[in-house]
Tab-separated table of C-alpha atoms and ligand atoms in Angstrom:
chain	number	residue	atom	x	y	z
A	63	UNK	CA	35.341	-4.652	-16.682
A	64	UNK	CA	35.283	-0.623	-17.272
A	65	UNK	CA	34.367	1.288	-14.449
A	66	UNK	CA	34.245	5.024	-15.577
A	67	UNK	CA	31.882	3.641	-19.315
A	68	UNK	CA	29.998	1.606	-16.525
A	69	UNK	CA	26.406	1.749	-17.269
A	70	UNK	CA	25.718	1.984	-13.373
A	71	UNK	CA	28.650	4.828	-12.823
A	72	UNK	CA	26.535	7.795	-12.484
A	73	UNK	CA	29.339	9.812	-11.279
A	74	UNK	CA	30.470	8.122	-8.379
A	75	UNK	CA	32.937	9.860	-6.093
A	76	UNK	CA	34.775	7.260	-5.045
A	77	UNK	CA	34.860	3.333	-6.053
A	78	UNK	CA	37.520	1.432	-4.000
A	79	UNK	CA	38.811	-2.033	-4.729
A	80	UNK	CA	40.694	-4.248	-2.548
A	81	UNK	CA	42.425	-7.478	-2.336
A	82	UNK	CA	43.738	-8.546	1.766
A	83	UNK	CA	46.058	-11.632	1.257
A	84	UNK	CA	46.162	-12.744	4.448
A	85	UNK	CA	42.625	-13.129	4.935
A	86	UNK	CA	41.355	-13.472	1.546
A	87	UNK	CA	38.984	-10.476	1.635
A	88	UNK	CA	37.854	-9.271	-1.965
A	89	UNK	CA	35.634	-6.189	-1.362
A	90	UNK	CA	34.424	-3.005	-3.426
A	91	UNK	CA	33.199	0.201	-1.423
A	92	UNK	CA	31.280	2.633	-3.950
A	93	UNK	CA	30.678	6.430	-3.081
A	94	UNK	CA	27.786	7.883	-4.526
A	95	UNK	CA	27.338	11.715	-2.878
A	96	UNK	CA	28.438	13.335	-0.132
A	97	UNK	CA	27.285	16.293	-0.737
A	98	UNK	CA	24.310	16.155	1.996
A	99	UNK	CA	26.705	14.654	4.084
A	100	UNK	CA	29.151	11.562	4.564
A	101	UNK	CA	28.515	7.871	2.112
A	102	UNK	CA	26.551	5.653	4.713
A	103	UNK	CA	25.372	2.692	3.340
A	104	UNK	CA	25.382	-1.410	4.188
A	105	UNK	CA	28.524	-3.987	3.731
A	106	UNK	CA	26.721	-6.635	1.985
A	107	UNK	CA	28.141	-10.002	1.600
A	108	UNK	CA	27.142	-12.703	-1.573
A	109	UNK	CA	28.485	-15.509	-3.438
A	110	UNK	CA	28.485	-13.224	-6.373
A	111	UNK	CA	29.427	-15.226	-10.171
A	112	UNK	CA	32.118	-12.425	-11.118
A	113	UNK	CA	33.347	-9.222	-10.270
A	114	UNK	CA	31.667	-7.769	-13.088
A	115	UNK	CA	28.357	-8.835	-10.763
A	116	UNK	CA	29.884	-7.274	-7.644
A	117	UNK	CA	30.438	-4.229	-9.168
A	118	UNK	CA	27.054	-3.132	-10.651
A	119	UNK	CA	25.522	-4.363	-7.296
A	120	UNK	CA	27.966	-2.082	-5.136
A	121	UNK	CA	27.377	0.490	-7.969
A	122	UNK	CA	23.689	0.022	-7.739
A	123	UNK	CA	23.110	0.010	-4.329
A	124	UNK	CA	25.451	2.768	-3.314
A	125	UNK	CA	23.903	5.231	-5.584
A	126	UNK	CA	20.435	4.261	-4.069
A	127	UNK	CA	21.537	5.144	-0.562
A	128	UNK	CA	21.764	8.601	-1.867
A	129	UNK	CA	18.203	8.573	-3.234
A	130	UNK	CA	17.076	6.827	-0.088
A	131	UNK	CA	18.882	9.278	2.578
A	132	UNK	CA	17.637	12.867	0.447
A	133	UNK	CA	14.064	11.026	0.129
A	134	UNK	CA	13.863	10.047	4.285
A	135	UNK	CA	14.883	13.560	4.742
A	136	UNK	CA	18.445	13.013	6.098
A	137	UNK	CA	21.466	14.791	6.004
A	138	UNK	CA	23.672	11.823	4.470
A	139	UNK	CA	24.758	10.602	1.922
A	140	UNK	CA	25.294	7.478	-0.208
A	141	UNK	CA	27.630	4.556	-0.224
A	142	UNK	CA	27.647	0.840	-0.214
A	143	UNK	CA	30.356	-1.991	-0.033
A	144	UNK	CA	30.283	-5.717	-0.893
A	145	UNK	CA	32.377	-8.685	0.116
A	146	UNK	CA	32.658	-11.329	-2.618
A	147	UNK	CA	31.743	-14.600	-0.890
A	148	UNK	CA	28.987	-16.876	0.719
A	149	UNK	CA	28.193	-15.629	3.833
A	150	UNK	CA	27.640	-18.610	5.511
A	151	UNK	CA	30.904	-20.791	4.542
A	152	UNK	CA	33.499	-18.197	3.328
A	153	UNK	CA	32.996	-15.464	6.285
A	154	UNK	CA	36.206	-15.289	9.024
A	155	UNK	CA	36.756	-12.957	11.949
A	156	UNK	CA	40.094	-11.878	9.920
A	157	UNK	CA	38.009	-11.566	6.659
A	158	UNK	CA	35.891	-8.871	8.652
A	159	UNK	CA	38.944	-7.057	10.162
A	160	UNK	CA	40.446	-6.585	6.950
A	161	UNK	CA	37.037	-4.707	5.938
A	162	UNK	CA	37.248	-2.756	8.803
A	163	UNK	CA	40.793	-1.513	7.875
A	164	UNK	CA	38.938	-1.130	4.378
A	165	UNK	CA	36.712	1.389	5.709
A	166	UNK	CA	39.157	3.104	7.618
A	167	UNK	CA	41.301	3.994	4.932
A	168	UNK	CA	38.509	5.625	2.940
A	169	UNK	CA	38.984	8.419	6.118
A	170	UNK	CA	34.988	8.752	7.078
A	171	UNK	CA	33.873	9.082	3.187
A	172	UNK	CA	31.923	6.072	3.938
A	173	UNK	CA	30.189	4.705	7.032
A	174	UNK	CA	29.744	1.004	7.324
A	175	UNK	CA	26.657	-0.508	8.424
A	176	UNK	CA	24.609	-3.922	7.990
A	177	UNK	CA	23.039	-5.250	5.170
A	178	UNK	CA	22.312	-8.917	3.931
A	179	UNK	CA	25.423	-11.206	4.256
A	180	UNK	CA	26.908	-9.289	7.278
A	181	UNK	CA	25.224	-8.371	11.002
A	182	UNK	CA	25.943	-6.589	14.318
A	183	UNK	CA	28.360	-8.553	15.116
A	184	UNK	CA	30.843	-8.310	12.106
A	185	UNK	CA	30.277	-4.414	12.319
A	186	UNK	CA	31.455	-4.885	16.432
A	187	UNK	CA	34.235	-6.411	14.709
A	188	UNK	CA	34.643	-3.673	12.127
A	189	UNK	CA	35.030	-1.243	15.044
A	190	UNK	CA	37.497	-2.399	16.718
A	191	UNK	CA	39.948	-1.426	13.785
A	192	UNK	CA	37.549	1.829	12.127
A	193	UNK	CA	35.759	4.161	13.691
A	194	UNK	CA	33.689	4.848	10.588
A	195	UNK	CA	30.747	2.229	11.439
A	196	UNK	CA	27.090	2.948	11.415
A	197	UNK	CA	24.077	0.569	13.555
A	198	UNK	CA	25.947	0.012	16.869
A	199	UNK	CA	24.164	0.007	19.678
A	200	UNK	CA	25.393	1.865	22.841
A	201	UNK	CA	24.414	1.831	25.841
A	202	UNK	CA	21.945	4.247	25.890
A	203	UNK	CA	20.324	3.303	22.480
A	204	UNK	CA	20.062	-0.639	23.866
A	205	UNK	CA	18.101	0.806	27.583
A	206	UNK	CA	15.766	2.686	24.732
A	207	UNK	CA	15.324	-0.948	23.300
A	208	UNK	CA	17.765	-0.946	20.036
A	209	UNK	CA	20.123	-3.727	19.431
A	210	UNK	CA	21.759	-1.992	16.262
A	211	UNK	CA	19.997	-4.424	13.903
A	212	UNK	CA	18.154	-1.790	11.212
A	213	UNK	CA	15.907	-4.787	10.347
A	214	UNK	CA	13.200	-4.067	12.761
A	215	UNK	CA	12.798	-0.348	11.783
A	216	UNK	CA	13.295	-1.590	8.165
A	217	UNK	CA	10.576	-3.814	8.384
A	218	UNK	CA	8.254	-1.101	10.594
A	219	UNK	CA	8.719	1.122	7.758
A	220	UNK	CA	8.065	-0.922	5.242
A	221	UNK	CA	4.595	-2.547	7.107
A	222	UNK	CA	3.469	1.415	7.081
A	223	UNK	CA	4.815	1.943	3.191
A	224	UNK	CA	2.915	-0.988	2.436
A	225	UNK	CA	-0.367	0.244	4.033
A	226	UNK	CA	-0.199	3.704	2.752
A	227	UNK	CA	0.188	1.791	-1.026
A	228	UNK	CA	-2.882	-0.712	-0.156
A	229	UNK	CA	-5.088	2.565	0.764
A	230	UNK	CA	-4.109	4.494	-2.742
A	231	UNK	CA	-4.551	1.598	-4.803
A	232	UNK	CA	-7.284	-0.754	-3.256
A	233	UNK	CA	-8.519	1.971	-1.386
A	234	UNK	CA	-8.933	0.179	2.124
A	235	UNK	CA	-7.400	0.839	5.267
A	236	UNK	CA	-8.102	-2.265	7.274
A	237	UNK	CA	-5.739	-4.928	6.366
A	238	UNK	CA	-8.003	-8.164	6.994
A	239	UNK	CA	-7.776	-10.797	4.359
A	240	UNK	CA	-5.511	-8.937	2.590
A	241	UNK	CA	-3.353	-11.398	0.724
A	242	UNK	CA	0.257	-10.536	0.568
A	243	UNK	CA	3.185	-12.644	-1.132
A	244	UNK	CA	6.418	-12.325	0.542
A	245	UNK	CA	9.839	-12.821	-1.269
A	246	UNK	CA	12.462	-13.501	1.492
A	247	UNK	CA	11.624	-14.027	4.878
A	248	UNK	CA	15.053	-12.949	6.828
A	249	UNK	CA	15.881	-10.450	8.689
A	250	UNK	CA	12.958	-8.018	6.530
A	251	UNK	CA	10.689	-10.188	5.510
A	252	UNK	CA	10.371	-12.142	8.634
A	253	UNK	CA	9.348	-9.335	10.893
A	254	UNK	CA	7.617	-7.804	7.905
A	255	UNK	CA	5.260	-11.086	8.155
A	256	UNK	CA	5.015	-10.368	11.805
A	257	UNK	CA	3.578	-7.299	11.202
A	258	UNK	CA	1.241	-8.021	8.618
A	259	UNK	CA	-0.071	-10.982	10.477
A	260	UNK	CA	-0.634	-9.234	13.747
A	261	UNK	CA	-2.858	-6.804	11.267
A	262	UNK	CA	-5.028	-9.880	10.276
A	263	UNK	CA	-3.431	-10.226	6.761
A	264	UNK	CA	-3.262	-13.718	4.713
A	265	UNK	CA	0.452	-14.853	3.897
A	266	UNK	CA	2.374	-16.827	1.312
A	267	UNK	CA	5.720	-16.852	1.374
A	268	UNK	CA	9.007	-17.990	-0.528
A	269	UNK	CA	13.050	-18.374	0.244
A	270	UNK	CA	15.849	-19.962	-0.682
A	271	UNK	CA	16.767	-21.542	2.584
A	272	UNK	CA	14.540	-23.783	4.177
A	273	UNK	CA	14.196	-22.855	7.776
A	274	UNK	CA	13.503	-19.246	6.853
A	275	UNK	CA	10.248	-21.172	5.685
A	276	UNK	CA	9.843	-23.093	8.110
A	277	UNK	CA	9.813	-20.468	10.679
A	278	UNK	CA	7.210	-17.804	9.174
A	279	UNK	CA	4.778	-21.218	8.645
A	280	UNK	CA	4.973	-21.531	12.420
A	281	UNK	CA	4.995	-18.059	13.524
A	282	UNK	CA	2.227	-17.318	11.331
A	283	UNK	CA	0.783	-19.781	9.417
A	284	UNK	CA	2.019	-18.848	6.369
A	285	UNK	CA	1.400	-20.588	3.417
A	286	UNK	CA	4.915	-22.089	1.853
A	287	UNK	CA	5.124	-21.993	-2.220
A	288	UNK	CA	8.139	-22.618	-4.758
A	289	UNK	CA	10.088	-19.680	-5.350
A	290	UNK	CA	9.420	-19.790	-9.000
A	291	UNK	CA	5.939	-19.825	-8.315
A	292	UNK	CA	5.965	-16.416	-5.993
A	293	UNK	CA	5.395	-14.282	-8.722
A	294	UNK	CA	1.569	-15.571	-10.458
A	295	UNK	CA	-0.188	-15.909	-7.108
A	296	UNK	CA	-3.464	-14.471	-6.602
A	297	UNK	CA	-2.679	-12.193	-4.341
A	298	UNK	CA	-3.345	-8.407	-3.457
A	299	UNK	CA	0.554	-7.650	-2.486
A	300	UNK	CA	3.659	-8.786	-3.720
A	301	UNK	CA	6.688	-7.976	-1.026
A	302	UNK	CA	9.624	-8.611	-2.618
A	303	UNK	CA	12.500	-8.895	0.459
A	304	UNK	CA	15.459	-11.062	-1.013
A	305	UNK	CA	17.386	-9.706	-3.871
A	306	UNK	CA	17.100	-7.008	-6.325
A	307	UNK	CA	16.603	-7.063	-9.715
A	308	UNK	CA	13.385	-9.288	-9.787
A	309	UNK	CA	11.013	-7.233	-11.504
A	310	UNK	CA	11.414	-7.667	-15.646
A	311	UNK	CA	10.260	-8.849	-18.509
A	312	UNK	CA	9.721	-12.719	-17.628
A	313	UNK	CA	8.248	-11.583	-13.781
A	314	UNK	CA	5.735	-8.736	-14.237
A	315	UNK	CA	3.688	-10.888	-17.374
A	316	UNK	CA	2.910	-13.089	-14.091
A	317	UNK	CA	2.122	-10.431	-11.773
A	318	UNK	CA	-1.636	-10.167	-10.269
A	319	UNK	CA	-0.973	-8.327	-7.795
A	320	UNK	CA	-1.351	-4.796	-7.993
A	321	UNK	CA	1.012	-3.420	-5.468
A	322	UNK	CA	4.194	-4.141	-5.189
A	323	UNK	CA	5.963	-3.377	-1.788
A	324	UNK	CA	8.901	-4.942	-0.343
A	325	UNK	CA	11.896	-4.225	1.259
A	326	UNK	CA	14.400	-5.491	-1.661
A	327	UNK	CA	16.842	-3.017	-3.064
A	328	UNK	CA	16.955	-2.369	-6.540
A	329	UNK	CA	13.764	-4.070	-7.461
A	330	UNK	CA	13.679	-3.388	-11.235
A	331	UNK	CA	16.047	-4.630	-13.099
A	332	UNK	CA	16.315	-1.610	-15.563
A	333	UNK	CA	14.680	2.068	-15.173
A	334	UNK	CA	12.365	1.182	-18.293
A	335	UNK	CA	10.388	-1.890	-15.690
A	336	UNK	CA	8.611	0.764	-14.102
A	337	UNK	CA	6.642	2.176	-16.977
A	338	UNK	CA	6.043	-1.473	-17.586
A	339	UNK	CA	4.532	-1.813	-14.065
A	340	UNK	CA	2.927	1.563	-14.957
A	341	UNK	CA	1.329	0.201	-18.051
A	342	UNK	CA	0.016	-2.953	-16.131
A	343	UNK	CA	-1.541	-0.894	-13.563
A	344	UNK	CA	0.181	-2.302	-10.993
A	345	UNK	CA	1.503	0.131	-8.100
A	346	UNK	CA	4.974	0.391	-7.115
A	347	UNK	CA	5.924	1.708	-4.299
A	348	UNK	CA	9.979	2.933	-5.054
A	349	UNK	CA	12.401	0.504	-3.149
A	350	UNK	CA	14.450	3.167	-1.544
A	351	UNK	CA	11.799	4.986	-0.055
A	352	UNK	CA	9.608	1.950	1.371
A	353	UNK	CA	12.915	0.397	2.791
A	354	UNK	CA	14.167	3.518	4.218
A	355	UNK	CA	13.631	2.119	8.355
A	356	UNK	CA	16.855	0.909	8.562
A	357	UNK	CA	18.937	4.312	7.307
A	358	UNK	CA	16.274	6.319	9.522
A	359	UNK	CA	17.034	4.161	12.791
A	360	UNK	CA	20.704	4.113	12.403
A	361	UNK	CA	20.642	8.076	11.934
A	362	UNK	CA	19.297	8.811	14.983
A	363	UNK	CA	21.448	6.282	17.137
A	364	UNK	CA	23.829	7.479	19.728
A	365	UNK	CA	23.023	9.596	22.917
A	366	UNK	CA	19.631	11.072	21.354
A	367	UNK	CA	18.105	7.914	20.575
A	368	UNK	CA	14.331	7.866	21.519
A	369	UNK	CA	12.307	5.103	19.945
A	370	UNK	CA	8.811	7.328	19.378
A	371	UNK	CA	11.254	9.583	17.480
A	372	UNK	CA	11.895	7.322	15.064
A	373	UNK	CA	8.314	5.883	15.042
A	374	UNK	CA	7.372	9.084	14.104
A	375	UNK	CA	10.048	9.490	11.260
A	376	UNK	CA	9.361	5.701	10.196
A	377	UNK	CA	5.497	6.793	9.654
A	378	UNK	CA	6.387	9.855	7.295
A	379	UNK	CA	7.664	6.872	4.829
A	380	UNK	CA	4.116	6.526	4.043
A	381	UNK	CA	2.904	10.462	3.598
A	382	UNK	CA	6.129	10.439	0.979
A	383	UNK	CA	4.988	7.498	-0.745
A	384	UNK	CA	1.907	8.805	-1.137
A	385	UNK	CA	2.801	11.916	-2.440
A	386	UNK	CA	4.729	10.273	-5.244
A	387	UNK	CA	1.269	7.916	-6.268
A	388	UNK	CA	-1.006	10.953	-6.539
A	389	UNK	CA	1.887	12.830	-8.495
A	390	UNK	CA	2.212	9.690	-10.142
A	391	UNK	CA	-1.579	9.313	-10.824
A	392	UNK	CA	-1.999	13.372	-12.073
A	393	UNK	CA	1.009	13.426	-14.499
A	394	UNK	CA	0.616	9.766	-15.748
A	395	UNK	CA	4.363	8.976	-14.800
A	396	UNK	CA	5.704	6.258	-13.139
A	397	UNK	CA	6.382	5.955	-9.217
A	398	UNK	CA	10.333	5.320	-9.669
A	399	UNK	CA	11.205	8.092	-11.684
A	400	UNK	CA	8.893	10.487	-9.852
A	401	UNK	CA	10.610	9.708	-6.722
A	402	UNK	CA	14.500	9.976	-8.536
A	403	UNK	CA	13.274	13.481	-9.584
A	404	UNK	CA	12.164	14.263	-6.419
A	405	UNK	CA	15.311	12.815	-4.319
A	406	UNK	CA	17.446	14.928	-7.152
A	407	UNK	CA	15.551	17.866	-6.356
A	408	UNK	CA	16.904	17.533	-2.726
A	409	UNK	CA	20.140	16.214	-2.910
A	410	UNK	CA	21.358	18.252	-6.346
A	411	UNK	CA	20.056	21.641	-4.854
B	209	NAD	P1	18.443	-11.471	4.714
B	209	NAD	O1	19.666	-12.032	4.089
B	209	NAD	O2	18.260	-11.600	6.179
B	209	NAD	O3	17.140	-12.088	4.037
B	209	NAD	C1	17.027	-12.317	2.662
B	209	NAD	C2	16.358	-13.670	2.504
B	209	NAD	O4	16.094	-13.877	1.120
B	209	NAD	C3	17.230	-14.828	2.993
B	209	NAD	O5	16.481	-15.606	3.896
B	209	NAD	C4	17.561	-15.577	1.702
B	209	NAD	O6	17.664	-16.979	1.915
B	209	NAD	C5	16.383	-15.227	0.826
B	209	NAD	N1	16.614	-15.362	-0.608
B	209	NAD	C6	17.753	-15.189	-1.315
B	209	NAD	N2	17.529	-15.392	-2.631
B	209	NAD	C7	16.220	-15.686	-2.753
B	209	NAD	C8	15.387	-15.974	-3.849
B	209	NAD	N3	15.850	-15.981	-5.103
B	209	NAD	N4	14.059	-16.222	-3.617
B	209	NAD	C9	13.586	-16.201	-2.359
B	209	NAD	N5	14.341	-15.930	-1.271
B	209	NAD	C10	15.640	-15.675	-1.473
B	209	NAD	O7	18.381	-9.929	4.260
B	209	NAD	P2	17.456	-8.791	4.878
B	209	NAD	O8	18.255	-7.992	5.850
B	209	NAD	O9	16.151	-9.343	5.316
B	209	NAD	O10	17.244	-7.874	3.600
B	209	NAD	C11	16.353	-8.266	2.568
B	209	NAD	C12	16.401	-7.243	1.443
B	209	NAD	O11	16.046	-5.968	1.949
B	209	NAD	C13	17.784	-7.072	0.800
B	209	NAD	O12	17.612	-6.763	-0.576
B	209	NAD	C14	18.340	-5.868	1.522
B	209	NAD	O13	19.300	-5.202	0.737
B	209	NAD	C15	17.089	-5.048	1.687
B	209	NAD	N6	17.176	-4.101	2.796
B	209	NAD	C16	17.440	-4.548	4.064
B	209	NAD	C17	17.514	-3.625	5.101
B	209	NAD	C18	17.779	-4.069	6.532
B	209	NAD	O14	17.582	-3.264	7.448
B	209	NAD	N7	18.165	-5.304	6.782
B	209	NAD	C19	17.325	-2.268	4.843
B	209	NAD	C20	17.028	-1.853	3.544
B	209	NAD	C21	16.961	-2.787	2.533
């Protein structure tokens, strides 16, 4: 494993390994740029097959946080940790209190939050040993109606991204019988479903665990398929909201959809996927800035926290994303790098 030669390096500040006996905690925190202001990014938790795996995922995702936070206009910037391990058999309160130390020895460089694998609770649990720690709720923030779960505003945001896409590309605003293929129905996806459905759109939907299914089928009679078979519906939307990497060579042949919008991180799986999608005529709206809810939400939290502030912030997701489609339609360049130049243009100035 080379960290430095790593193809995902792009001049991190800080990458941070470490081992806690005791508890058996194996986690990496990456720091992408502070120079906007301090890392913040999710602790995400995963079964992942090696370290090698771990790495290019914390490595990935940290340097999108910095994208994401100079695109949603915020002064922050990017970070990202990972705990090697499946969430739901290899998680213990210790395992969690050794991350929190984690964190606290970084010094404030990075700010721990949520993110798929971990929840409020474990970042509670964080606290009580780092002060560093991002999507709390206090008191004043929970009265305002926030329970310090970004998935909510994530999934808010994304609903509006998703909209603003559907007008450039199929040039409707009303969302009846539009037919939208959702990837991962937790804490996103779910609520992302609500959303559409309550706007009168048709839904199909996919996961690896069962009752995830089961759930959106009853909430709102989704249509269950085969995760394999997610990609070739006939469908106007594809929301990808489970992993990243999804979108390549074997996956956008099958495609008919021709938006993709979702709350997944790192949708691509290399740079070079979005001409691709370019080529196909399929629009992309850039991961980082549909799925920017959650970073919004937990920016404003603490003793200003108004919800119709962030509604209002949540809603400019969609004016950026549509200035990066018409730049994207006038120069003939594709929606990802457009938005990476723009997000440099911010954060490098
Ligand atoms: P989650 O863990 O609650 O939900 C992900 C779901 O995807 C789970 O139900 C899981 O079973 C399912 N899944 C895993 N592999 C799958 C596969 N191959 N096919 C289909 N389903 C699969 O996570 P979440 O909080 O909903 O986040 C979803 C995605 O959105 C992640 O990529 C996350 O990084 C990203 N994201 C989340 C937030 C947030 O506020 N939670 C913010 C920004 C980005």
């Amino acid at each position: 494993m080379s960290v430095f030669a790593h193809p995902e390096f792009d001049a991190h500040e800080i990458v941070a390994f470490h081992h806690d006996r005791d508890s058996g905690l194996k986690a990496i925190i990456a720091v992408h740029n502070t120079r906007l202001g301090q890392g913040l990014g999710g602790c995400r938790m995963f079964p992942y097959a090696s370290d090698d795996d771990a790495l290019t995922d914390v490595l990935r995702l940290s340097r999108g946080m910095t994208y994401k936070a100079a695109l949603a206009g915020l002064k922050q910037g990017g970070g990202k940790s990972v705990i090697i391990g499946d969430p739901r058999t290899a998680k213990t309160p210790a395992m969690i209190e050794a991350m929190g130390r984690f964190v606290d020895k970084l010094g404030g460089q990075y700010v721990v939050a949520e993110d798929s694998g971990t929840n409020v609770d474990d970042i509670h649990r964080m606290a009580d040993f780092t002060r560093h720690v991002g999507g709390l709720a206090d008191e004043k923030a929970t009265a305002a109606g926030r329970t310090g779960d970004p998935s909510p505003a994530t999934a808010l945001g994304v609903f509006y991204g998703l909209r603003a896409a559907v007008r450039h590309k199929l040039g409707r605003d009303d969302l009846r019988g539009l037919r939208v293929a959702i990837q991962g129905v937790g804490n996103v996806g779910f609520r992302l479903a609500g959303h559409l459905h309550a706007a009168g759109a048709e839904l199909w939907v996919t996961d690896a665990y069962q009752p995830s299914i089961d759930r959106c089928v009853a909430a709102y009679g989704a249509r269950p398929v085969a995760m394999s078979e997610i990609y070739g519906l006939d469908v106007d939307v594809f929301a990808p909201c489970a992993l990243g990497a999804i979108l390549h060579d074997r996956t956008i042949p099958l495609l008919q959809a021709r938006v993709i919008a979702g709350a997944a991180n790192n949708q691509l799986a290399e740079p070079r996927h979005d001409h691709v999608l370019l080529e196909r005529g399929i629009l992309y709206a850039p991961d980082y800035v549909i799925n920017a809810g959650g970073i919004i939400d937990i920016y404003y939290e603490g003793e200003h926290y108004d919800w119709a502030t962030v509604d209002a912030h949540l809603q400019q997701i969609g004016g950026t994303l549509t200035r990066i489609f018409e730049r994207s339609d006038s120069e003939h360049r594709p929606t990802g790098g457009l938005a990476d130049r723009m997000a440099e243009e911010i954060f490098k100035s």
